[in-house]
mmCIF file of C-alpha atoms in Angstrom:
data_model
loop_
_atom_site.group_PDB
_atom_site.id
_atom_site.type_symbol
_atom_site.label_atom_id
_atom_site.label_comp_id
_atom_site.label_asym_id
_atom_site.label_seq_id
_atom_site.Cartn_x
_atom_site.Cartn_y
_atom_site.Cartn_z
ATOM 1 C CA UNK N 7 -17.686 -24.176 5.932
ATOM 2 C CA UNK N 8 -18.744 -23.724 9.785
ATOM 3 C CA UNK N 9 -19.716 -20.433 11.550
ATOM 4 C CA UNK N 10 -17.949 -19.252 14.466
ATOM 5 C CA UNK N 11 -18.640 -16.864 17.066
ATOM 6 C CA UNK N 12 -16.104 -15.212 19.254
ATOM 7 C CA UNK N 13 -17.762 -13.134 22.132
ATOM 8 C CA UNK N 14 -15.682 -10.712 23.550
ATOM 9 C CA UNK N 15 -15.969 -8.830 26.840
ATOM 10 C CA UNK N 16 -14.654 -6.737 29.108
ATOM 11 C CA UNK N 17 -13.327 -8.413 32.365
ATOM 12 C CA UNK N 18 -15.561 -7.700 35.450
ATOM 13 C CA UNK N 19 -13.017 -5.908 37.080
ATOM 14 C CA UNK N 20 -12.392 -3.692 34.292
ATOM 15 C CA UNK N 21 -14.453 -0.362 34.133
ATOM 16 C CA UNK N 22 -16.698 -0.545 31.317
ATOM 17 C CA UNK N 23 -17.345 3.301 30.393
ATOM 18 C CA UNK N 24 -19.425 2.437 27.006
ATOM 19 C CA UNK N 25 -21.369 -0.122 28.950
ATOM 20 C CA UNK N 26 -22.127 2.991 31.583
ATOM 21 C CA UNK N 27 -23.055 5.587 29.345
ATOM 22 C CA UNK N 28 -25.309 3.112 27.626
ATOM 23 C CA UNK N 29 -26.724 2.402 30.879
ATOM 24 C CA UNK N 30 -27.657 6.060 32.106
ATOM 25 C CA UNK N 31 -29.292 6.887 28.821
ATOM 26 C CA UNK N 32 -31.604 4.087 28.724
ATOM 27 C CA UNK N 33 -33.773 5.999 31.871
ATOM 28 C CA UNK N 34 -33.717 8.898 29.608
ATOM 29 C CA UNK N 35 -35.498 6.699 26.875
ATOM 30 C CA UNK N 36 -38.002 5.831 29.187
ATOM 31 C CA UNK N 37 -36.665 2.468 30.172
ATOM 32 C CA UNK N 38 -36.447 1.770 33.676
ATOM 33 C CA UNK N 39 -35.347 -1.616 35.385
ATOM 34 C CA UNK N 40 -31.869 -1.985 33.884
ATOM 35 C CA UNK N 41 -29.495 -1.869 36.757
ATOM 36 C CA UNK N 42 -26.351 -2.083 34.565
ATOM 37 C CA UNK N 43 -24.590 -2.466 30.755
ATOM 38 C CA UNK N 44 -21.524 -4.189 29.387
ATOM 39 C CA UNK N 45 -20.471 -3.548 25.952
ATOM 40 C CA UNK N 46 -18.697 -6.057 24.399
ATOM 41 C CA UNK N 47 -17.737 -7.698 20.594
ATOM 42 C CA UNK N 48 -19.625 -10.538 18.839
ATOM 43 C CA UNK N 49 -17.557 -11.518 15.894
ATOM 44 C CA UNK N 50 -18.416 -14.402 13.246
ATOM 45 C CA UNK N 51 -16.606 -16.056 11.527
ATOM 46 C CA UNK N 52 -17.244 -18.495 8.902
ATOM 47 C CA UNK N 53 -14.113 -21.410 8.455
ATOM 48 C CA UNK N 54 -13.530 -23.964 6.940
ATOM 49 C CA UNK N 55 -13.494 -27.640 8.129
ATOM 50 C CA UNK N 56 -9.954 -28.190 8.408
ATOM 51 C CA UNK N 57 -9.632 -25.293 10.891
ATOM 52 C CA UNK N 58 -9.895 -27.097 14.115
ATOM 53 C CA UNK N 59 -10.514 -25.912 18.056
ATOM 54 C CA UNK N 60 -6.874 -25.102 18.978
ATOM 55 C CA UNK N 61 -6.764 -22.847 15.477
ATOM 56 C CA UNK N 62 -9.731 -20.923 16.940
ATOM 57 C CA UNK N 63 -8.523 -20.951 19.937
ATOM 58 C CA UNK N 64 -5.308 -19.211 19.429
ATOM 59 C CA UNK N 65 -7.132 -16.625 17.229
ATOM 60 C CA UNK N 66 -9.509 -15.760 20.463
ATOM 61 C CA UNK N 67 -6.826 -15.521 22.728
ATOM 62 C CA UNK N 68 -4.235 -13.781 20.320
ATOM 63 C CA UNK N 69 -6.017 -11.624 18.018
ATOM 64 C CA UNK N 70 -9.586 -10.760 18.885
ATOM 65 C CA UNK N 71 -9.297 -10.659 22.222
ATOM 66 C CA UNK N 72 -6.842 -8.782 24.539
ATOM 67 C CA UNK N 73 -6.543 -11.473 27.545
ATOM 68 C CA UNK N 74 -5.093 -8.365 29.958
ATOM 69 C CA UNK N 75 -8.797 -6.649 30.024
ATOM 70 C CA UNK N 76 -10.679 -9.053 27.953
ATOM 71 C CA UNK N 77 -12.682 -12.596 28.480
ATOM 72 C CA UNK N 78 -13.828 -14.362 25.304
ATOM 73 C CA UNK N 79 -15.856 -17.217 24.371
ATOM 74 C CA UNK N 80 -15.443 -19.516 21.343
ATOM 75 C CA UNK N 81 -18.900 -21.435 19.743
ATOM 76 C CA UNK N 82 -19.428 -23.329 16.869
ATOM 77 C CA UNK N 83 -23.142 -22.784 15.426
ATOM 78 C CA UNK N 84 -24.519 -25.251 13.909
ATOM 79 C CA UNK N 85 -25.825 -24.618 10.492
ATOM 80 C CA UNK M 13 22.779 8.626 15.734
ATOM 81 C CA UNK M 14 20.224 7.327 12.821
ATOM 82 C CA UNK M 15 16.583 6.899 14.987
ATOM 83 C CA UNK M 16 13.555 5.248 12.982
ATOM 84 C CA UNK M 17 10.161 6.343 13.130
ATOM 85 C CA UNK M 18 7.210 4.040 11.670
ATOM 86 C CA UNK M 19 4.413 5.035 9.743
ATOM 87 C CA UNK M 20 1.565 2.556 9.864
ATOM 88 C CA UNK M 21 -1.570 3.836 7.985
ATOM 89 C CA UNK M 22 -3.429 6.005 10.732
ATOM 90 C CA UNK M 23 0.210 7.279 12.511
ATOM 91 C CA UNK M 24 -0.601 10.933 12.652
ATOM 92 C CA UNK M 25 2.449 11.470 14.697
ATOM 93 C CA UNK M 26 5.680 10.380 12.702
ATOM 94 C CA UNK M 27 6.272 13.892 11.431
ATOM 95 C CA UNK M 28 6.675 15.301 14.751
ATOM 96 C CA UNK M 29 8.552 12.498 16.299
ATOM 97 C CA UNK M 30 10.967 12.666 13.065
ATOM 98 C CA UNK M 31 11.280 16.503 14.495
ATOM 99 C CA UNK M 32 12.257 16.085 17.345
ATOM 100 C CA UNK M 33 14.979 13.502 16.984
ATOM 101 C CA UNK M 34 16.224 16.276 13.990
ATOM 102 C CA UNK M 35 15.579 18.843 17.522
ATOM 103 C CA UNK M 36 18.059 16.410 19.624
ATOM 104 C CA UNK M 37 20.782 16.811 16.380
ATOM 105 C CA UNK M 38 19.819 13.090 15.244
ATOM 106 C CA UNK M 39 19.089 11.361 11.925
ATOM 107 C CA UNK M 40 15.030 10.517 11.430
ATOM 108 C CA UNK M 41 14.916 7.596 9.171
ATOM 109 C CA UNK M 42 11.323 6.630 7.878
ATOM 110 C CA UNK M 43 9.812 3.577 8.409
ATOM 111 C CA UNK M 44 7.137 1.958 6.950
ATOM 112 C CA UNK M 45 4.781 -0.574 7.900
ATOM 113 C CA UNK M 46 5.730 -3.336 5.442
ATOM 114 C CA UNK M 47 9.169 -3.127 6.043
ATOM 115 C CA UNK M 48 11.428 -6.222 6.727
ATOM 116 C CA UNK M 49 13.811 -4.394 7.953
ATOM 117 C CA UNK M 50 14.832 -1.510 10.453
ATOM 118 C CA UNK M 51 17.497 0.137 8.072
ATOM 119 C CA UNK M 52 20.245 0.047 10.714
ATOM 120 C CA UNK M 53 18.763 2.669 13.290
ATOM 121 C CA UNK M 54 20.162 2.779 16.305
ATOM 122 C CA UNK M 55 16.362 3.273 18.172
ATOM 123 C CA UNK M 56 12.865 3.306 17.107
ATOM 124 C CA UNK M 57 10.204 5.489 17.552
ATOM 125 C CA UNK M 58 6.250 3.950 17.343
ATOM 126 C CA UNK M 59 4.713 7.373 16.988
ATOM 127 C CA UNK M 60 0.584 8.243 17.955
ATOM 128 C CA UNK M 61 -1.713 8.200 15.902
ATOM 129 C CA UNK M 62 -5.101 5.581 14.805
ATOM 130 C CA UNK M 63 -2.983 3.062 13.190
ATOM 131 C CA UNK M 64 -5.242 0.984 11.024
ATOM 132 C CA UNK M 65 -7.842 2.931 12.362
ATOM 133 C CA UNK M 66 -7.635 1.875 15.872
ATOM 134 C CA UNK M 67 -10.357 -1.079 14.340
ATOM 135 C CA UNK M 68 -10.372 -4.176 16.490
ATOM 136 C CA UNK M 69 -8.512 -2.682 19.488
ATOM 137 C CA UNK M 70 -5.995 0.135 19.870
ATOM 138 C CA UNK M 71 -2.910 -1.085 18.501
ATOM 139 C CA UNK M 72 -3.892 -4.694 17.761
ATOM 140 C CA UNK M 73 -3.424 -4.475 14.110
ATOM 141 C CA UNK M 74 -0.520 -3.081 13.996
ATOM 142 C CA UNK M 75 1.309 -5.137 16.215
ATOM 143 C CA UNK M 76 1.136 -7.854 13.704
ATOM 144 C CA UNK M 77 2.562 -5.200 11.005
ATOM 145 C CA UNK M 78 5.921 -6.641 9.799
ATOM 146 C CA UNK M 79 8.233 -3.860 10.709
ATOM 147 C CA UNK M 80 6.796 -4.521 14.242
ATOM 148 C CA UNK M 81 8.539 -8.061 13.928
ATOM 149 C CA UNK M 82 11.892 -6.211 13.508
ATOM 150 C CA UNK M 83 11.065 -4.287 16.352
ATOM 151 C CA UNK M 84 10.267 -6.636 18.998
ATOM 152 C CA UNK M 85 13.561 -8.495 17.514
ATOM 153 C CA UNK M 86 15.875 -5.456 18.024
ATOM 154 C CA UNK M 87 13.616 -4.520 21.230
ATOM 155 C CA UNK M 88 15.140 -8.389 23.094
ATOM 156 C CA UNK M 89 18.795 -7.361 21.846
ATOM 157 C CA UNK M 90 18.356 -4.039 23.796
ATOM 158 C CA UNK M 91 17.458 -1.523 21.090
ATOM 159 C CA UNK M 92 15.535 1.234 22.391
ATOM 160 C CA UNK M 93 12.479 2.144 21.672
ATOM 161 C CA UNK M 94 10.032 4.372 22.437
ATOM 162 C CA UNK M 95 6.215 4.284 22.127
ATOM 163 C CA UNK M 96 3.836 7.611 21.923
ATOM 164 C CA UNK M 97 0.312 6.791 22.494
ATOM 165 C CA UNK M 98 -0.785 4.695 19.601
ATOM 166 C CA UNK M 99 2.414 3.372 19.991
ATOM 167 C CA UNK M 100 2.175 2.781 23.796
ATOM 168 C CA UNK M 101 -0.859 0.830 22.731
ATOM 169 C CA UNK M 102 1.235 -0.951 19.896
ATOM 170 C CA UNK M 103 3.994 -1.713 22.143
ATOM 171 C CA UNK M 104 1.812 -3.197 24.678
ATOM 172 C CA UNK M 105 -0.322 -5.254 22.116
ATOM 173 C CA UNK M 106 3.116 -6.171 20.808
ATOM 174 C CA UNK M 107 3.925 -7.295 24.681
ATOM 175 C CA UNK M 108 7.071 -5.284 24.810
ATOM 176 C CA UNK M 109 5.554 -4.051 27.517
ATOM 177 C CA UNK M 110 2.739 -5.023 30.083
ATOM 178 C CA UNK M 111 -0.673 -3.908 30.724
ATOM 179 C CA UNK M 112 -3.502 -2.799 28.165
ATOM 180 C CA UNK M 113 -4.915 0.482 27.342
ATOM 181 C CA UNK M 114 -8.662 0.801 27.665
ATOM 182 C CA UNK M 115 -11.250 3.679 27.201
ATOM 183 C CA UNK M 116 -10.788 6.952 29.301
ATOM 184 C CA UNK M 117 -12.808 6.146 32.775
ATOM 185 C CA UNK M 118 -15.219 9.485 31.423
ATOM 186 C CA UNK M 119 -15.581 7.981 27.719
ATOM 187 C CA UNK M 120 -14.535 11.471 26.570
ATOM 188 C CA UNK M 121 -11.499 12.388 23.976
ATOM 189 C CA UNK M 122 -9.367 14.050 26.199
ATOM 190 C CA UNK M 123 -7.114 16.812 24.502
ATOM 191 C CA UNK M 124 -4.846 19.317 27.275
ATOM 192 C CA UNK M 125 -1.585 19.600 27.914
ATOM 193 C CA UNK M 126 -0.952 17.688 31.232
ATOM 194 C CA UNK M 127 1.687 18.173 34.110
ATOM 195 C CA UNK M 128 3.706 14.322 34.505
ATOM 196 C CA UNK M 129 6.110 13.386 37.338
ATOM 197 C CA UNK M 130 9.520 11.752 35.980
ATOM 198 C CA UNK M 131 9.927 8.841 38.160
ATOM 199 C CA UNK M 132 12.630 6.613 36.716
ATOM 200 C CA UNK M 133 15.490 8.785 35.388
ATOM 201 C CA UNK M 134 17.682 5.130 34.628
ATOM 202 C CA UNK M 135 16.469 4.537 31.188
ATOM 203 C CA UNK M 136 17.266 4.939 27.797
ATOM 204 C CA UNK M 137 14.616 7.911 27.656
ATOM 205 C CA UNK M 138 15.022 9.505 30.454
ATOM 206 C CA UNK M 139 18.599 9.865 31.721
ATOM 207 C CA UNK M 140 18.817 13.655 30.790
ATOM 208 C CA UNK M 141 15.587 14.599 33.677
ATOM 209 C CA UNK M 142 15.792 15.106 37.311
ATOM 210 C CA UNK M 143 13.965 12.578 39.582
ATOM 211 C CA UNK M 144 10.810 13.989 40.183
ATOM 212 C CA UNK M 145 10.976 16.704 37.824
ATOM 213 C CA UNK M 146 7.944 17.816 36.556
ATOM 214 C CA UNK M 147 6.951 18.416 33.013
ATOM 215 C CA UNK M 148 4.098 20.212 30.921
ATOM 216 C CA UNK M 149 3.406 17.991 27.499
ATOM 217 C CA UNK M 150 -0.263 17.787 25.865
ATOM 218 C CA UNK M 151 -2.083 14.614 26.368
ATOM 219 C CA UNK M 152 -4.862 14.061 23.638
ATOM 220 C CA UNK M 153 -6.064 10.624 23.423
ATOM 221 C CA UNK M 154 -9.472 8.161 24.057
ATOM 222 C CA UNK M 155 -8.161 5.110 25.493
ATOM 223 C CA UNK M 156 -5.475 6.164 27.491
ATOM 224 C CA UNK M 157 -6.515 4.526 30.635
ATOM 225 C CA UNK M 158 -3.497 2.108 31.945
ATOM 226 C CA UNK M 159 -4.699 -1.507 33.188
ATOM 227 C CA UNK M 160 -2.953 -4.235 34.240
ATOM 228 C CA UNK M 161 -3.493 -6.772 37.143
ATOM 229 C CA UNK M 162 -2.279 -6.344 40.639
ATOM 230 C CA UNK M 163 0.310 -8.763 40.603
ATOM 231 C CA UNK M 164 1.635 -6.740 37.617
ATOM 232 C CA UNK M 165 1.437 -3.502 38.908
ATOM 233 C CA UNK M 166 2.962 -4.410 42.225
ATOM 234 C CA UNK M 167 6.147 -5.898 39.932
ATOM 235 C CA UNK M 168 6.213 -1.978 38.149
ATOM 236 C CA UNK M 169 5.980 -0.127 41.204
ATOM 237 C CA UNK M 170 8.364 -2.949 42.888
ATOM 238 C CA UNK M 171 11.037 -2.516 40.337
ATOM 239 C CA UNK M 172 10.728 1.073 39.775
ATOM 240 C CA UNK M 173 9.251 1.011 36.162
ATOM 241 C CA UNK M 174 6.874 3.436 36.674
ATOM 242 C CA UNK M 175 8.946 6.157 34.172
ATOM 243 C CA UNK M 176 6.106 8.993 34.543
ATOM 244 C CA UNK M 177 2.646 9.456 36.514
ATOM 245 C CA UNK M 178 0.208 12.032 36.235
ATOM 246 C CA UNK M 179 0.392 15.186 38.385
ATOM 247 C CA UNK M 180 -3.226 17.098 39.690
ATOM 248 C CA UNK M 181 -5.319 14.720 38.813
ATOM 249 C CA UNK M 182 -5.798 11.163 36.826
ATOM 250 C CA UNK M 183 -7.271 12.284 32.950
ATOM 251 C CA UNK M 184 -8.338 9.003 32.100
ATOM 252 C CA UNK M 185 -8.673 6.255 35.231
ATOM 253 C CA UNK M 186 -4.759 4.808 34.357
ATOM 254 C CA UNK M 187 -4.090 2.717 37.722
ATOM 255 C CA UNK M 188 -2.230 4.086 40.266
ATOM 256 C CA UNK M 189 -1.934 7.390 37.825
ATOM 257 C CA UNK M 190 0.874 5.906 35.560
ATOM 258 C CA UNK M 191 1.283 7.623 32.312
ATOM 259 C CA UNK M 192 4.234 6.039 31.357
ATOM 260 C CA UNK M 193 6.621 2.952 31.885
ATOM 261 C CA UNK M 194 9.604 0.713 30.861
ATOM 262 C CA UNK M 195 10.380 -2.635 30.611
ATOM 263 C CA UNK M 196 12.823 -4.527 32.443
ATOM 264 C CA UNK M 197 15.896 -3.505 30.867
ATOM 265 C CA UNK M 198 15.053 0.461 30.816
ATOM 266 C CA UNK M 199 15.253 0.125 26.805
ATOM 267 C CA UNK M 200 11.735 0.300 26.003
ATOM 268 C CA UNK M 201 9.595 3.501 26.875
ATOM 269 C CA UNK M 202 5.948 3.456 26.218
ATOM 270 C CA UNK M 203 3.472 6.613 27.695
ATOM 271 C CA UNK M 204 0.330 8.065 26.611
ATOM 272 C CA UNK M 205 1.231 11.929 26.000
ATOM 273 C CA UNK M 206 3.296 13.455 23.565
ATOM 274 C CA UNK M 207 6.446 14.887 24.425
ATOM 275 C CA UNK M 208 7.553 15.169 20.784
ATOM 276 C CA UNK M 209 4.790 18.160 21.034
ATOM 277 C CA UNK M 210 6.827 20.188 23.363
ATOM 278 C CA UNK M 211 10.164 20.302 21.669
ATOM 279 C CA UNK M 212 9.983 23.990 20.902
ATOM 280 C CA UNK M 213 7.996 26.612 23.378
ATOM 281 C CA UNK M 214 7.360 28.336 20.018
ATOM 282 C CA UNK M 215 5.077 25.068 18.665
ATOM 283 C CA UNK M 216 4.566 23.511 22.070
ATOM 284 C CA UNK M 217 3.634 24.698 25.682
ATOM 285 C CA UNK M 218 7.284 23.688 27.108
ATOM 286 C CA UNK M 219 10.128 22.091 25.764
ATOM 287 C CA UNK M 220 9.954 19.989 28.681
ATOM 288 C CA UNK M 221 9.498 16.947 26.104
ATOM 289 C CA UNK M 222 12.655 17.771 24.504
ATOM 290 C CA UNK M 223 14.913 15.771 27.338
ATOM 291 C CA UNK M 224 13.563 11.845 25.735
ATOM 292 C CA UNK M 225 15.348 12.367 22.974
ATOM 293 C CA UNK M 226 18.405 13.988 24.186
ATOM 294 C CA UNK M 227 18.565 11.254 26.699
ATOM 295 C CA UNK M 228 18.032 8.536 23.533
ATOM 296 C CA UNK M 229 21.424 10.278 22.349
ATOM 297 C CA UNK M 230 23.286 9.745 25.550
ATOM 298 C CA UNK M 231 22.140 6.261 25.577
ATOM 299 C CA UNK M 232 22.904 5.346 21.800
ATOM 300 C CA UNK M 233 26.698 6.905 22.167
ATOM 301 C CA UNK M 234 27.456 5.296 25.063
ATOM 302 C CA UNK M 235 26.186 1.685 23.851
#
């Protein structure tokens, strides 16, 4: 078996309201400095060999991601 | 005119969307997530709702429900459909029709009955309105904002697919204020509030919401 991780995120150009409101509070924690906040997913996956780069791929691009408002990323971690 | 409504786990909506075909003197056939087939309906509603939960993204899961195969099969031999907020989402996941829904531009849950503008009167949902008429239907949803890229909102507004826009003022930061639109044929509706909820002024604030599925009637006979 291999782990996966598929990073999701919003597109630049797409408002990120989440990423916002998680920005504004942090002031009201006490934690200044942090000029801005994207939210995004992190999934992982664990597959097994046989399940090659296009496989993962098409999973990103189909599934977990929506490519109209979403970039992803596909990496393979090393165990 | 026999009109199927889908139930995914999560649809909230079917009952009233099986109403108000009954409302528009049509047959409401239930559908069900795991069916192979569409039971001969003549149109298909993809009522609102959380389906699966709204987990992943709005709509995502579902899309890949099997019924939804049928649908997008029917959908590219003309059959019409119509999509109700979760199913707007579903419909668009499905890529029946273009753009994504994201998160309201204020994060909240909005929940109001909204004023739209009927732009596009030539489909199979809208034929019974006035061009520019204005109707009062609630709008209660979380991700309801409309995105899409600029080359594909130039190609809506181009062709006229636009089918309804919010009136005094945007509730949740859709582009260019759309609230609803079609595909390319005029067969497939998809918009974010719920005109099944204003069938009746008894039940609803209008019955300005009762016209989609009279015009769905007009469009099935005459097919």
């Amino acid at each position: 078996m291999a782990r996966v991780v598929v990073d999701v995120m919003p597109k630049p150009e797409i408002l990120d309201p989440q990423g916002q409101a998680v920005a504004n509070a942090l002031p009201r924690l006490g934690f200044d400095g942090i000029a801005s906040v994207r939210q995004g997913k992190h999934f992982e996956l664990e597959v097994a060999d046989d399940v090659d780069d296009a496989a993962l791929a098409k999973i990103a691009e189909s599934f977990l991601a929506n490519p109209v408002i979403e970039d992803w990323v596909v990496r393979r971690i090393d165990a | 005119m026999r009109v199927g409504v889908i139930t995914f786990p999560g649809t909230l909506d079917d009952v009233d969307a099986a109403r108000a075909v009954k409302y528009a003197d049509g047959e409401a056939v239930p559908l069900w997530h795991a069916d192979h087939d569409l039971k001969g309906v003549d149109a298909v509603i993809v009522p609102g709702g959380f389906s699966y939960g709204d987990y992943l993204r709005a709509g995502a899961i579902a899309r890949f429900a099997p019924v939804m195969r049928e649908v997008v099969d029917a959908a590219a031999k003309g059959m019409p459909v119509l999509g109700i907020c979760n199913g707007f989402q579903v419909l668009c996941e499905a890529h029946l029709l273009p753009g994504a829904l994201t998160r309201n531009d204020k994060l909240h849950f909005v929940c109001r009955d909204q004023w739209l503008r009927v732009e596009n009167t030539e489909t199979a949902w809208t034929s019974r309105y006035e061009r520019g008429a204005e109707i009062l239907v609630p709008l209660k949803s979380g991700e309801g904002g409309y995105q899409a890229d600029a080359d594909t909102l130039a190609e809506l507004e181009g062709e006229g697919r636009v089918v309804f826009r919010y009136v005094g003022g945007n509730p949740n930061g859709s582009r260019n204020d759309i609230a609803g639109i079609t595909s390319a044929n005029g067969r497939v509706v998809g918009l974010m509030p719920h005109p099944e909820h204003a069938i009746d002024a008894l039940t609803g604030p209008t019955d300005d919401g009762l016209g989609l599925f009279l015009s769905l009637l007009d469009a099935v006979v005459s097919a």
